[in-house]
Amino acid sequence: MSGDRVPALARPLRPPSPGRAAVLLGLLVLGAVVGVAGALVQPAWFPGGLLLALAGEAGLVLGAARVTRSRSGGVAVAAGWMITVILLTASRPEGDFLFAAGSGSYLFLLGGMAVAVICATIGPGKQPDGDPARLRK
């Protein structure tokens, strides 16, 4: 290691630029919208609706990671999806609820969280010097 290069973990954290913060906030909202849409679609055409909802979530998380060229885009979408779906599971004082106590709802909730975590972590990463992650020869 040369003397002028500082390891990535030793560098101080700096906030994202205003443009990047706006993009990540937009992706968070988009993840919430996909969570609501998936919650409405998955019970309608079981099991096709469930597969469609999970595929839509996976595509959005992977696409966001690719567009932002980092895992932060995928994490923003996954966070928006998870927060929204967890809030939708809460019952209201009137007794209304969106998710029934069936296997499809549990598969959507737990499978969606697994898909979000898997897709957010396999997004494109960067090496400390800024090059795309790859194996070196």
C-alpha positions as semicolon CSV with decimal commas, in nm:
position;residue;x (nm);y (nm);z (nm)
1;M;0,000;0,000;0,000
2;S;0,147;0,336;-0,097
3;G;0,166;0,626;0,148
4;D;-0,081;0,852;-0,036
5;R;-0,370;0,602;-0,044
6;V;-0,597;0,581;0,258
7;P;-0,799;0,261;0,317
8;A;-1,172;0,300;0,251
9;L;-1,268;0,225;0,611
10;A;-1,029;0,492;0,741
11;R;-1,182;0,769;0,530
12;P;-1,433;0,998;0,702
13;L;-1,796;0,961;0,598
14;R;-1,933;1,241;0,387
15;P;-2,297;1,305;0,305
16;P;-2,421;1,237;-0,048
17;S;-2,456;1,524;-0,291
18;P;-2,800;1,689;-0,308
19;G;-2,868;1,528;-0,646
20;R;-2,778;1,179;-0,523
21;A;-2,986;1,231;-0,208
22;A;-3,285;1,330;-0,425
23;V;-3,241;1,019;-0,642
24;L;-3,221;0,794;-0,336
25;L;-3,531;0,957;-0,185
26;G;-3,716;0,905;-0,513
27;L;-3,610;0,540;-0,516
28;L;-3,732;0,502;-0,156
29;V;-4,075;0,634;-0,260
30;L;-4,074;0,411;-0,569
31;G;-4,002;0,111;-0,348
32;A;-4,301;0,208;-0,131
33;V;-4,525;0,229;-0,438
34;V;-4,413;-0,116;-0,556
35;G;-4,480;-0,250;-0,205
36;V;-4,838;-0,121;-0,213
37;A;-4,892;-0,252;-0,567
38;G;-4,752;-0,592;-0,474
39;A;-4,972;-0,610;-0,165
40;L;-5,277;-0,554;-0,384
41;V;-5,173;-0,786;-0,668
42;Q;-5,043;-1,086;-0,475
43;P;-5,379;-1,210;-0,336
44;A;-5,567;-1,146;-0,660
45;W;-5,412;-1,415;-0,879
46;F;-5,246;-1,661;-0,645
47;P;-4,978;-1,788;-0,717
48;G;-4,922;-1,579;-1,030
49;G;-4,985;-1,250;-0,848
50;L;-4,736;-1,344;-0,579
51;L;-4,469;-1,429;-0,836
52;L;-4,544;-1,109;-1,029
53;A;-4,515;-0,897;-0,713
54;L;-4,185;-1,057;-0,610
55;A;-4,044;-1,035;-0,963
56;G;-4,138;-0,667;-0,981
57;E;-3,965;-0,599;-0,652
58;A;-3,652;-0,790;-0,756
59;G;-3,636;-0,607;-1,089
60;L;-3,673;-0,269;-0,923
61;V;-3,406;-0,338;-0,659
62;L;-3,157;-0,468;-0,917
63;G;-3,241;-0,190;-1,162
64;A;-3,196;0,080;-0,897
65;A;-2,858;-0,065;-0,799
66;R;-2,750;-0,067;-1,162
67;V;-2,876;0,287;-1,234
68;T;-2,704;0,436;-0,930
69;R;-2,395;0,217;-0,990
70;S;-2,387;0,125;-0,622
71;R;-2,575;-0,082;-0,369
72;S;-2,727;0,232;-0,215
73;G;-2,995;0,247;-0,485
74;G;-3,101;-0,110;-0,418
75;V;-3,096;-0,052;-0,045
76;A;-3,316;0,258;-0,081
77;V;-3,578;0,065;-0,282
78;A;-3,563;-0,230;-0,042
79;A;-3,605;0,001;0,259
80;G;-3,907;0,173;0,104
81;W;-4,064;-0,163;0,020
82;M;-4,003;-0,313;0,364
83;I;-4,126;-0,010;0,559
84;T;-4,443;0,008;0,352
85;V;-4,525;-0,362;0,368
86;I;-4,466;-0,376;0,743
87;L;-4,691;-0,073;0,794
88;L;-4,959;-0,239;0,579
89;T;-4,960;-0,548;0,803
90;A;-5,082;-0,347;1,103
91;S;-5,455;-0,372;1,167
92;R;-5,661;-0,059;1,217
93;P;-5,891;0,014;1,513
94;E;-6,191;-0,048;1,287
95;G;-6,071;-0,404;1,233
96;D;-5,968;-0,350;0,871
97;F;-5,654;-0,514;0,740
98;L;-5,488;-0,559;0,405
99;F;-5,317;-0,894;0,457
100;A;-5,517;-1,207;0,534
101;A;-5,365;-1,476;0,752
102;G;-5,292;-1,706;0,459
103;S;-4,982;-1,866;0,319
104;G;-4,970;-1,622;0,026
105;S;-4,947;-1,321;0,256
106;Y;-4,667;-1,477;0,458
107;L;-4,482;-1,576;0,143
108;F;-4,515;-1,221;0,012
109;L;-4,394;-1,068;0,337
110;L;-4,104;-1,302;0,414
111;G;-4,016;-1,387;0,055
112;G;-4,020;-1,018;-0,037
113;M;-3,782;-0,936;0,244
114;A;-3,549;-1,215;0,136
115;V;-3,564;-1,100;-0,227
116;A;-3,494;-0,740;-0,123
117;V;-3,191;-0,832;0,085
118;I;-3,049;-1,070;-0,176
119;C;-3,096;-0,828;-0,465
120;A;-2,964;-0,530;-0,269
121;T;-2,645;-0,713;-0,173
122;I;-2,567;-0,853;-0,519
123;G;-2,586;-0,508;-0,673
124;P;-2,270;-0,363;-0,824
125;G;-2,013;-0,279;-0,560
126;K;-1,700;-0,069;-0,581
127;Q;-1,344;-0,130;-0,480
128;P;-1,177;0,128;-0,256
129;D;-1,002;0,293;-0,551
130;G;-1,337;0,349;-0,726
131;D;-1,306;0,081;-0,994
132;P;-1,594;-0,165;-1,033
133;A;-1,561;-0,474;-0,815
134;R;-1,393;-0,765;-0,992
135;L;-1,147;-1,040;-0,925
136;R;-0,788;-0,951;-0,986
137;K;-0,545;-1,180;-1,164
